[in-house]
PDB file of C-alpha atoms in Angstrom:
ATOM      1  CA  ASP T   3      39.569 -32.755   2.982  1.00  0.00           C
ATOM      2  CA  GLY T   4      37.795 -30.588   5.564  1.00  0.00           C
ATOM      3  CA  HIS T   5      40.422 -28.139   6.804  1.00  0.00           C
ATOM      4  CA  HIS T   6      37.998 -26.615   9.300  1.00  0.00           C
ATOM      5  CA  ASP T   7      40.747 -25.370  11.614  1.00  0.00           C
ATOM      6  CA  ALA T   8      42.444 -23.497   8.750  1.00  0.00           C
ATOM      7  CA  ALA T   9      39.098 -21.995   7.744  1.00  0.00           C
ATOM      8  CA  LEU T  10      38.596 -20.820  11.330  1.00  0.00           C
ATOM      9  CA  ARG T  11      42.069 -19.254  11.529  1.00  0.00           C
ATOM     10  CA  THR T  12      41.454 -17.419   8.284  1.00  0.00           C
ATOM     11  CA  ALA T  13      37.989 -16.264   9.372  1.00  0.00           C
ATOM     12  CA  LEU T  14      39.441 -14.983  12.645  1.00  0.00           C
ATOM     13  CA  ARG T  15      41.902 -12.899  10.615  1.00  0.00           C
ATOM     14  CA  LEU T  16      38.942 -11.225   8.919  1.00  0.00           C
ATOM     15  CA  ARG T  17      38.017  -9.513  12.200  1.00  0.00           C
ATOM     16  CA  ASP T  18      40.648  -6.889  11.339  1.00  0.00           C
ATOM     17  CA  TYR T  19      38.682  -6.118   8.165  1.00  0.00           C
ATOM     18  CA  ALA T  20      35.187  -5.959   9.684  1.00  0.00           C
ATOM     19  CA  PRO T  21      34.848  -2.198   9.047  1.00  0.00           C
ATOM     20  CA  MET T  22      35.417  -2.789   5.317  1.00  0.00           C
ATOM     21  CA  LEU T  23      33.698  -6.144   4.868  1.00  0.00           C
ATOM     22  CA  GLY T  24      30.844  -5.638   7.313  1.00  0.00           C
ATOM     23  CA  ALA T  25      30.798  -6.862  10.889  1.00  0.00           C
ATOM     24  CA  ALA T  26      27.718  -9.060  10.373  1.00  0.00           C
ATOM     25  CA  GLU T  27      29.355 -10.886   7.478  1.00  0.00           C
ATOM     26  CA  VAL T  28      32.678 -11.341   9.266  1.00  0.00           C
ATOM     27  CA  PHE T  29      31.254 -12.558  12.579  1.00  0.00           C
ATOM     28  CA  SER T  30      28.750 -14.818  10.782  1.00  0.00           C
ATOM     29  CA  LEU T  31      31.667 -16.425   8.959  1.00  0.00           C
ATOM     30  CA  VAL T  32      33.660 -16.723  12.202  1.00  0.00           C
ATOM     31  CA  ALA T  33      30.676 -18.339  13.946  1.00  0.00           C
ATOM     32  CA  LEU T  34      30.155 -20.821  11.097  1.00  0.00           C
ATOM     33  CA  ALA T  35      33.852 -21.706  10.797  1.00  0.00           C
ATOM     34  CA  ALA T  36      34.177 -22.038  14.588  1.00  0.00           C
ATOM     35  CA  PHE T  37      31.127 -24.299  14.762  1.00  0.00           C
ATOM     36  CA  THR T  38      32.388 -26.610  12.010  1.00  0.00           C
ATOM     37  CA  ALA T  39      35.854 -26.710  13.628  1.00  0.00           C
ATOM     38  CA  ARG T  40      34.213 -27.472  17.012  1.00  0.00           C
ATOM     39  CA  PHE T  41      35.664 -24.323  18.601  1.00  0.00           C
ATOM     40  CA  TYR T  42      32.483 -23.535  20.488  1.00  0.00           C
ATOM     41  CA  GLY T  43      34.131 -20.802  22.594  1.00  0.00           C
ATOM     42  CA  GLN T  44      35.015 -18.860  19.437  1.00  0.00           C
ATOM     43  CA  CYS T  45      31.537 -19.588  18.064  1.00  0.00           C
ATOM     44  CA  SER T  46      29.959 -18.207  21.241  1.00  0.00           C
ATOM     45  CA  ARG T  47      32.055 -15.019  21.095  1.00  0.00           C
ATOM     46  CA  ALA T  48      31.109 -14.475  17.442  1.00  0.00           C
ATOM     47  CA  LEU T  49      27.397 -14.949  18.175  1.00  0.00           C
ATOM     48  CA  ILE T  50      27.640 -12.500  21.090  1.00  0.00           C
ATOM     49  CA  LYS T  51      29.212  -9.951  18.713  1.00  0.00           C
ATOM     50  CA  LEU T  52      26.394 -10.529  16.216  1.00  0.00           C
ATOM     51  CA  GLU T  53      23.722 -10.057  18.880  1.00  0.00           C
ATOM     52  CA  ALA T  54      25.386  -6.811  20.007  1.00  0.00           C
ATOM     53  CA  LEU T  55      25.640  -5.214  16.560  1.00  0.00           C
ATOM     54  CA  PRO T  56      23.846  -1.857  16.596  1.00  0.00           C
ATOM     55  CA  GLU T  57      22.604  -2.396  13.033  1.00  0.00           C
ATOM     56  CA  ALA T  58      21.098  -5.828  13.834  1.00  0.00           C
ATOM     57  CA  SER T  59      17.312  -5.846  13.787  1.00  0.00           C
ATOM     58  CA  GLU T  60      15.335  -7.312  16.660  1.00  0.00           C
ATOM     59  CA  GLU T  61      14.459 -10.209  14.359  1.00  0.00           C
ATOM     60  CA  ASP T  62      18.155 -10.850  13.643  1.00  0.00           C
ATOM     61  CA  LYS T  63      19.036 -10.627  17.340  1.00  0.00           C
ATOM     62  CA  ALA T  64      16.307 -13.142  18.177  1.00  0.00           C
ATOM     63  CA  ALA T  65      17.621 -15.477  15.450  1.00  0.00           C
ATOM     64  CA  TYR T  66      21.186 -15.243  16.805  1.00  0.00           C
ATOM     65  CA  GLU T  67      19.912 -15.919  20.314  1.00  0.00           C
ATOM     66  CA  ALA T  68      17.891 -18.943  19.149  1.00  0.00           C
ATOM     67  CA  LEU T  69      20.889 -20.293  17.262  1.00  0.00           C
ATOM     68  CA  ALA T  70      23.118 -19.839  20.311  1.00  0.00           C
ATOM     69  CA  LEU T  71      20.566 -21.630  22.474  1.00  0.00           C
ATOM     70  CA  ALA T  72      20.359 -24.536  20.003  1.00  0.00           C
ATOM     71  CA  ILE T  73      24.147 -24.872  19.855  1.00  0.00           C
ATOM     72  CA  PHE T  74      25.057 -24.327  23.491  1.00  0.00           C
ATOM     73  CA  THR T  75      22.429 -26.588  25.000  1.00  0.00           C
ATOM     74  CA  ARG T  76      24.347 -29.417  23.280  1.00  0.00           C
ATOM     75  CA  HIS T  77      27.913 -28.080  23.406  1.00  0.00           C
ATOM     76  CA  ALA T  78      29.726 -26.162  26.127  1.00  0.00           C
ATOM     77  CA  PRO T  79      31.028 -22.806  24.843  1.00  0.00           C
ATOM     78  CA  ALA T  80      34.653 -23.899  25.135  1.00  0.00           C
ATOM     79  CA  ASP T  81      37.440 -24.434  22.651  1.00  0.00           C
ATOM     80  CA  PRO T  82      39.515 -27.611  22.443  1.00  0.00           C
ATOM     81  CA  SER T  83      42.976 -27.295  23.893  1.00  0.00           C
ATOM     82  CA  VAL T  84      45.423 -25.927  21.369  1.00  0.00           C
ATOM     83  CA  ARG T  85      49.136 -25.491  21.246  1.00  0.00           C
ATOM     84  CA  ARG T  86      50.226 -22.123  22.581  1.00  0.00           C
ATOM     85  CA  TYR T  87      53.214 -20.201  21.305  1.00  0.00           C
ATOM     86  CA  ALA T  88      55.533 -17.549  22.687  1.00  0.00           C
ATOM     87  CA  CYS T  89      55.561 -14.116  21.081  1.00  0.00           C
ATOM     88  CA  PRO T  90      58.947 -13.808  19.363  1.00  0.00           C
ATOM     89  CA  ASN T  91      59.258 -10.252  20.709  1.00  0.00           C
ATOM     90  CA  CYS T  92      58.170 -10.461  24.386  1.00  0.00           C
ATOM     91  CA  ASP T  93      57.571 -14.190  25.104  1.00  0.00           C
ATOM     92  CA  ALA T  94      53.891 -13.617  26.005  1.00  0.00           C
ATOM     93  CA  VAL T  95      51.589 -16.562  25.273  1.00  0.00           C
ATOM     94  CA  VAL T  96      49.760 -16.290  21.933  1.00  0.00           C
ATOM     95  CA  ASN T  97      47.527 -18.528  19.818  1.00  0.00           C
ATOM     96  CA  ASP T  98      48.387 -19.487  16.263  1.00  0.00           C
ATOM     97  CA  TRP T  99      45.393 -17.504  15.010  1.00  0.00           C
ATOM     98  CA  ASP T 100      46.356 -14.227  16.718  1.00  0.00           C
ATOM     99  CA  ALA T 101      47.097 -11.363  14.337  1.00  0.00           C
ATOM    100  CA  ALA T 102      49.129  -9.563  17.006  1.00  0.00           C
ATOM    101  CA  CYS T 103      50.521 -10.075  20.498  1.00  0.00           C
ATOM    102  CA  GLY T 104      48.115  -8.881  23.171  1.00  0.00           C
ATOM    103  CA  GLU T 105      51.014  -7.760  25.364  1.00  0.00           C
ATOM    104  CA  CYS T 106      53.462  -5.910  23.101  1.00  0.00           C
ATOM    105  CA  GLY T 107      51.374  -5.399  19.945  1.00  0.00           C
ATOM    106  CA  THR T 108      53.807  -7.166  17.614  1.00  0.00           C
ATOM    107  CA  ALA T 109      51.926  -8.029  14.407  1.00  0.00           C
ATOM    108  CA  PHE T 110      52.144 -11.580  13.070  1.00  0.00           C
ATOM    109  CA  PRO T 111      51.729 -12.182   9.338  1.00  0.00           C
ATOM    110  CA  ALA T 112      49.530 -15.120   8.397  1.00  0.00           C
ATOM    111  CA  CYS T 113      50.568 -18.237   6.526  1.00  0.00           C
ATOM    112  CA  ILE T 114      48.580 -17.992   3.286  1.00  0.00           C
ATOM    113  CA  VAL T 115      48.067 -21.764   3.204  1.00  0.00           C
ATOM    114  CA  THR T 116      46.834 -22.426   6.748  1.00  0.00           C
ATOM    115  CA  GLY T 117      46.001 -19.037   8.245  1.00  0.00           C
ATOM    116  CA  ARG T 118      48.372 -19.762  11.155  1.00  0.00           C
ATOM    117  CA  ALA T 119      50.408 -16.888  12.488  1.00  0.00           C
ATOM    118  CA  LEU T 120      54.010 -17.031  11.302  1.00  0.00           C
ATOM    119  CA  LEU T 121      55.561 -17.367  14.763  1.00  0.00           C
ATOM    120  CA  GLU T 122      57.956 -20.250  14.681  1.00  0.00           C
ATOM    121  CA  ALA T 123      61.580 -19.896  13.645  1.00  0.00           C
ATOM    122  CA  ARG T 124      61.081 -22.148  10.625  1.00  0.00           C
ATOM    123  CA  SER T 125      61.933 -21.178   7.092  1.00  0.00           C
ATOM    124  CA  PHE T 126      59.265 -19.232   5.264  1.00  0.00           C
ATOM    125  CA  TRP T 127      58.360 -19.171   1.620  1.00  0.00           C
ATOM    126  CA  MET T 128      57.542 -15.754   0.127  1.00  0.00           C
ATOM    127  CA  CYS T 129      55.691 -15.226  -3.116  1.00  0.00           C
ATOM    128  CA  ARG T 130      57.770 -13.194  -5.541  1.00  0.00           C
ATOM    129  CA  CYS T 131      54.642 -11.534  -6.895  1.00  0.00           C
ATOM    130  CA  CYS T 132      52.351 -10.673  -3.947  1.00  0.00           C
ATOM    131  CA  LYS T 133      55.067 -10.871  -1.235  1.00  0.00           C
ATOM    132  CA  HIS T 134      52.828 -12.851   1.141  1.00  0.00           C
ATOM    133  CA  ARG T 135      54.350 -15.707   3.108  1.00  0.00           C
ATOM    134  CA  ALA T 136      53.696 -19.295   4.081  1.00  0.00           C
ATOM    135  CA  TYR T 137      55.495 -21.931   6.087  1.00  0.00           C
ATOM    136  CA  SER T 138      57.826 -23.618   3.574  1.00  0.00           C
ATOM    137  CA  HIS T 139      56.611 -27.122   4.406  1.00  0.00           C
ATOM    138  CA  GLU T 140      53.004 -26.049   3.719  1.00  0.00           C
ATOM    139  CA  MET T 141      53.925 -25.044   0.165  1.00  0.00           C
ATOM    140  CA  GLU T 142      54.994 -28.572  -0.798  1.00  0.00           C
ATOM    141  CA  GLY T 143      53.004 -29.655  -3.815  1.00  0.00           C
ATOM    142  CA  TYR T 144      51.806 -26.179  -4.760  1.00  0.00           C
ATOM    143  CA  LYS T 145      52.545 -25.033  -8.300  1.00  0.00           C
ATOM    144  CA  ASN T 146      50.967 -21.615  -7.813  1.00  0.00           C
ATOM    145  CA  CYS T 147      50.695 -19.136  -4.954  1.00  0.00           C
ATOM    146  CA  PRO T 148      47.497 -19.897  -3.012  1.00  0.00           C
ATOM    147  CA  LEU T 149      46.760 -16.161  -2.796  1.00  0.00           C
ATOM    148  CA  CYS T 150      47.646 -14.523  -6.129  1.00  0.00           C
ATOM    149  CA  HIS T 151      48.093 -17.694  -8.246  1.00  0.00           C
ATOM    150  CA  ALA T 152      51.514 -16.664  -9.557  1.00  0.00           C
ATOM    151  CA  PRO T 153      53.706 -19.648 -10.466  1.00  0.00           C
ATOM    152  CA  VAL T 154      55.829 -20.935  -7.592  1.00  0.00           C
ATOM    153  CA  GLN T 155      59.468 -20.844  -8.550  1.00  0.00           C
ATOM    154  CA  ALA T 156      62.173 -23.145  -7.242  1.00  0.00           C
ATOM    155  CA  PRO T 157      64.228 -21.586  -4.408  1.00  0.00           C
ATOM    156  CA  ASP T 158      67.338 -21.185  -6.587  1.00  0.00           C
ATOM    157  CA  ALA T 159      65.505 -19.950  -9.704  1.00  0.00           C
TER     158      ALA T 159
END
């Protein structure tokens, strides 16, 4: 179905795990997901991070630069307009892919279906096994948790 925006949100969450997963792998995935989702601003930032990696060889840096040149001669390094949200703690403006508020530091858990930050005052579903959450309406049609694959139980079960 091509949920490129969800893939991008999830890849952006991986930035918090770059020390464990490897910065080159994480920012390569962010760049790829951003490109396919047409978020060229995020793609540009990821490529800049890749070019600046101390462990990147001169050959790798040249390849990142050539890729950036090929992409950004055709596409401006800008993201499409997206809906902004208010931090539930301080009302600062945040994006739905932010892991935390840039103003107050409040952490936002991610919806395990879409990768969106759980910001809105909607009802959430929580897996009884792994304890991760999702927007309730995103869980419609799921028989198993998208993360741990435990069976989804009815709310009153």
